[in-house]
Coordinates of N, CA and C in Angstrom, one line a residue:
M1 N 35.3 -3.8 -11.5 CA 35.0 -3.1 -12.6 C 33.6 -3.4 -13.6
E2 N 34.0 -4.3 -14.0 CA 32.9 -5.2 -14.9 C 31.5 -5.5 -14.3
A3 N 31.6 -5.7 -12.7 CA 30.5 -5.7 -12.0 C 29.7 -4.3 -11.9
A4 N 30.5 -3.3 -11.8 CA 30.1 -2.0 -11.6 C 29.3 -1.5 -13.0
L5 N 29.9 -1.8 -14.1 CA 29.2 -1.6 -15.2 C 27.8 -2.2 -15.5
T6 N 27.9 -3.6 -15.1 CA 26.8 -4.5 -15.0 C 25.9 -4.1 -14.4
L7 N 25.9 -3.6 -13.4 CA 24.8 -3.0 -12.3 C 24.5 -1.6 -12.9
W8 N 25.2 -0.6 -13.4 CA 24.7 0.4 -14.0 C 24.0 0.1 -15.1
T9 N 24.2 -0.9 -16.0 CA 23.5 -1.1 -17.2 C 22.1 -1.6 -16.9
V10 N 22.1 -2.7 -15.8 CA 20.7 -3.2 -15.3 C 20.0 -1.9 -14.9
I11 N 20.5 -0.8 -14.0 CA 19.8 0.2 -13.4 C 19.2 1.1 -14.6
L12 N 20.1 1.5 -15.5 CA 19.7 2.1 -16.7 C 18.4 1.5 -17.6
T13 N 18.7 0.2 -17.6 CA 17.7 -0.5 -18.6 C 16.5 -0.4 -17.8
V14 N 16.2 -0.8 -16.5 CA 14.9 -0.8 -15.6 C 14.4 0.5 -15.6
G15 N 15.3 1.5 -15.4 CA 14.9 2.7 -15.5 C 14.3 3.1 -16.7
A16 N 15.0 2.9 -17.8 CA 14.2 3.2 -19.2 C 12.9 2.5 -19.8
L17 N 12.8 1.4 -19.0 CA 11.7 0.4 -19.5 C 10.3 0.8 -18.5
N18 N 10.9 1.2 -17.2 CA 9.6 1.9 -16.2 C 9.3 3.4 -16.9
Y19 N 10.4 3.9 -17.2 CA 9.6 5.4 -17.9 C 8.9 5.3 -19.3
F20 N 9.5 4.1 -20.0 CA 8.6 4.3 -21.5 C 7.4 3.4 -21.3
S21 N 7.1 2.8 -20.3 CA 5.9 2.0 -20.1 C 5.0 2.7 -19.3
R22 N 5.4 3.8 -18.6 CA 4.6 4.6 -17.9 C 4.0 5.8 -19.0
L23 N 5.3 6.1 -19.9 CA 4.8 7.2 -21.0 C 4.0 6.7 -22.1
S24 N 3.8 5.4 -22.2 CA 3.0 4.8 -23.2 C 1.4 5.1 -22.7
F25 N 1.2 4.8 -21.4 CA -0.4 5.1 -21.0 C -0.9 6.3 -21.3
I26 N 0.4 7.4 -20.9 CA 0.0 8.5 -21.1 C -0.3 9.1 -22.4
A27 N 0.7 8.5 -23.3 CA 0.8 8.9 -24.7 C -0.7 8.3 -25.6
V28 N -1.0 7.1 -25.1 CA -1.9 6.4 -25.5 C -3.5 7.1 -25.3
F29 N -3.6 7.1 -24.0 CA -4.8 7.8 -23.2 C -4.9 9.2 -23.2
A30 N -4.0 10.1 -23.8 CA -4.1 11.4 -23.3 C -5.2 12.0 -23.9
K31 N -5.3 11.8 -25.1 CA -6.6 12.3 -26.0 C -8.2 11.5 -26.3
R32 N -8.0 10.4 -25.0 CA -9.4 9.6 -25.3 C -9.8 9.8 -23.7
S33 N -11.2 9.5 -23.5 CA -11.8 9.7 -22.5 C -12.1 8.4 -21.7
I34 N -11.9 8.2 -20.5 CA -12.1 7.0 -19.9 C -13.8 6.7 -19.6
P35 N -14.1 5.4 -20.2 CA -15.5 5.1 -20.2 C -16.0 5.4 -18.5
P36 N -17.4 5.4 -18.5 CA -17.8 5.8 -16.9 C -17.5 4.7 -15.9
L37 N -18.1 3.5 -16.8 CA -18.1 2.2 -15.7 C -16.5 2.1 -15.5
L38 N -15.6 2.2 -16.3 CA -14.3 2.0 -15.8 C -13.6 3.0 -15.0
A39 N -14.1 4.4 -15.0 CA -14.0 5.5 -14.3 C -14.2 5.2 -12.7
R40 N -15.7 4.8 -12.7 CA -16.4 4.2 -11.3 C -15.6 3.4 -10.8
A41 N -15.1 2.1 -11.6 CA -14.4 0.9 -10.9 C -13.1 1.6 -10.3
L42 N -12.4 2.4 -11.0 CA -11.0 2.9 -10.7 C -11.1 3.5 -9.2
R43 N -12.2 4.0 -9.0 CA -12.4 4.8 -7.9 C -11.9 3.9 -6.5
Y44 N -12.3 2.4 -6.6 CA -11.9 1.7 -5.6 C -10.5 1.2 -5.5
V45 N -9.7 1.3 -6.3 CA -8.4 0.7 -6.3 C -7.5 1.2 -5.1
P46 N -7.3 2.6 -4.9 CA -6.7 3.1 -3.6 C -7.2 2.1 -2.3
A47 N -8.5 2.0 -1.9 CA -8.8 1.5 -1.0 C -8.5 -0.3 -0.9
A48 N -8.5 -0.6 -2.0 CA -8.2 -2.1 -2.3 C -6.4 -2.2 -2.2
M49 N -6.2 -1.5 -2.6 CA -4.7 -1.6 -2.3 C -3.9 -1.5 -1.1
L50 N -4.6 -0.2 -0.4 CA -4.6 0.0 1.5 C -4.6 -1.3 1.8
T51 N -5.8 -2.0 1.6 CA -6.4 -3.2 2.3 C -5.4 -4.4 2.3
A52 N -5.0 -4.5 0.6 CA -4.1 -5.4 0.4 C -2.6 -5.2 1.2
L53 N -2.2 -4.1 1.8 CA -1.1 -3.9 2.3 C -1.1 -4.0 3.6
I54 N -2.2 -3.7 4.3 CA -2.3 -3.6 5.7 C -3.0 -5.1 6.3
L55 N -3.7 -5.7 5.7 CA -4.5 -6.9 6.2 C -3.3 -8.1 6.5
P56 N -2.3 -8.0 5.3 CA -1.4 -9.2 6.1 C -0.3 -8.7 7.4
M57 N -0.4 -7.6 7.6 CA 0.5 -7.0 8.8 C -0.4 -7.1 9.8
V58 N -1.5 -7.2 9.9 CA -2.8 -7.5 11.1 C -2.8 -9.1 11.0
A59 N -3.1 -9.7 10.4 CA -3.2 -11.3 10.3 C -2.0 -11.7 10.1
D60 N -1.1 -12.6 11.0 CA 0.2 -13.0 10.4 C -0.2 -14.2 10.0
V61 N 0.2 -14.4 8.5 CA 0.4 -15.8 8.0 C 1.6 -16.3 8.1
S62 N 1.7 -17.7 8.8 CA 3.0 -18.4 8.7 C 3.1 -19.0 7.2
A63 N 4.5 -19.6 7.3 CA 4.9 -20.3 6.0 C 3.7 -21.2 5.6
E64 N 3.6 -21.8 6.5 CA 2.6 -23.1 6.4 C 0.8 -22.8 5.8
G65 N 0.6 -21.4 5.8 CA -0.3 -21.0 5.4 C -1.6 -20.7 6.9
A66 N -1.1 -21.0 7.7 CA -2.2 -20.8 8.7 C -2.0 -19.2 9.3
V67 N -3.0 -18.9 9.5 CA -3.7 -17.9 10.0 C -3.7 -17.3 11.3
S68 N -2.9 -16.4 12.1 CA -2.8 -16.3 13.6 C -3.2 -14.6 13.6
W69 N -4.4 -14.7 14.3 CA -4.9 -13.4 14.4 C -4.6 -12.8 16.0
S70 N -3.6 -11.7 15.7 CA -3.0 -11.4 17.1 C -3.9 -10.1 17.6
A71 N -4.4 -10.6 19.1 CA -5.2 -9.6 19.6 C -4.9 -8.2 19.6
P72 N -3.7 -8.0 20.0 CA -3.3 -6.6 20.1 C -3.3 -5.6 18.5
K73 N -2.7 -6.4 18.0 CA -3.1 -5.6 16.6 C -4.4 -5.7 15.9
I74 N -5.0 -6.5 16.0 CA -6.6 -6.5 15.6 C -7.3 -5.1 16.5
A75 N -7.2 -5.1 18.0 CA -7.5 -4.0 18.6 C -6.9 -2.9 18.3
A76 N -5.8 -2.6 18.0 CA -5.4 -1.5 17.6 C -5.6 -0.9 15.9
A77 N -5.9 -2.0 15.3 CA -6.4 -1.8 13.9 C -7.7 -1.1 14.1
T78 N -8.5 -1.9 15.1 CA -10.0 -1.4 15.2 C -10.1 0.3 15.6
L79 N -9.4 0.2 16.6 CA -9.4 1.6 17.1 C -8.9 2.5 16.1
A80 N -7.8 2.4 15.3 CA -7.5 3.3 14.4 C -8.5 3.2 13.2
T81 N -9.1 2.5 12.9 CA -10.3 2.6 12.0 C -11.3 3.4 12.3
A82 N -11.8 3.4 13.8 CA -12.4 4.0 14.6 C -12.4 5.4 14.3
V83 N -11.0 5.8 14.8 CA -10.3 7.2 14.8 C -10.4 7.8 13.2
A84 N -9.9 7.0 12.3 CA -10.1 7.5 11.1 C -11.5 7.7 10.5
Y85 N -12.4 7.0 10.8 CA -13.6 7.2 10.6 C -14.2 8.5 11.4
A86 N -14.1 8.8 12.6 CA -14.6 9.8 13.1 C -13.8 11.2 12.8
T87 N -12.5 11.4 12.8 CA -11.7 12.5 12.6 C -11.2 12.7 11.1
K88 N -11.1 11.9 10.3 CA -10.8 11.7 9.0 C -9.3 12.7 8.7
S89 N -8.6 12.4 9.7 CA -7.3 12.7 9.9 C -6.3 11.2 9.9
S90 N -5.3 11.7 9.0 CA -4.3 10.5 8.9 C -3.3 10.6 10.0
P91 N -2.9 11.8 10.6 CA -1.8 11.7 11.8 C -2.7 11.4 13.1
K92 N -3.9 11.7 13.5 CA -4.5 11.2 14.4 C -4.5 9.8 14.4
T93 N -5.1 9.1 13.3 CA -5.2 8.0 12.9 C -3.9 7.1 13.2
L94 N -2.8 7.7 12.8 CA -1.6 6.8 13.0 C -1.2 7.0 14.2
I95 N -1.3 8.1 15.1 CA -0.7 8.4 16.4 C -1.9 7.4 17.4
A96 N -3.1 7.4 17.0 CA -4.2 6.6 18.2 C -3.9 5.2 17.6
G97 N -3.4 4.7 16.4 CA -3.3 3.4 16.2 C -1.9 2.9 16.6
M98 N -0.9 3.7 16.5 CA 0.3 3.2 17.0 C 0.6 3.1 18.8
A99 N -0.4 4.1 19.2 CA 0.0 4.2 20.8 C -0.9 3.1 21.2
A100 N -2.1 2.7 20.6 CA -2.8 1.4 20.9 C -2.4 0.4 20.8
L101 N -1.4 0.0 19.9 CA -0.5 -1.1 19.6 C 0.6 -1.3 20.8
W102 N 1.5 0.0 20.9 CA 2.3 -0.3 21.7 C 1.9 -0.5 23.3
L103 N 0.8 0.1 23.6 CA 0.4 -0.2 24.8 C -0.1 -1.5 25.1
L104 N -1.0 -2.0 23.9 CA -1.3 -3.6 23.9 C -0.2 -4.5 24.2
Q105 N 0.6 -4.2 23.4 CA 1.7 -5.0 23.1 C 2.5 -5.2 24.4
W106 N 2.5 -3.9 25.3 CA 3.4 -3.9 26.6 C 2.4 -4.5 27.7
L107 N 1.3 -4.5 27.6 CA 0.3 -4.9 28.4 C -0.2 -6.7 28.4
V108 N -0.1 -7.1 27.0 CA -0.4 -8.0 26.6 C 1.0 -8.8 26.1
P109 N 1.8 -9.5 26.8 CA 2.9 -10.1 26.4 C 2.8 -11.0 25.3

């Protein structure tokens, strides 16, 4: 019973801290405008975050820090990038990239 109470206390505390940390930015910056230089820099945050999430999946990094560029993953990522650029469609990009990855993994063991 004590473990459950501790767990719920931690969950509620983390939830409250998360809520109030987000609320603080809204409350502080609600009536202020963002400087143009910062607004221009923030436009690149989504692309940078997406790159930071995808690149480690394409380039396998071992515990020792050695990078292993797997040919099927690179080819599938390149094809998905081309499809995304040509069609501007997320579902088509996902379908093309996953189909290419599965086909190449099947063909190249």
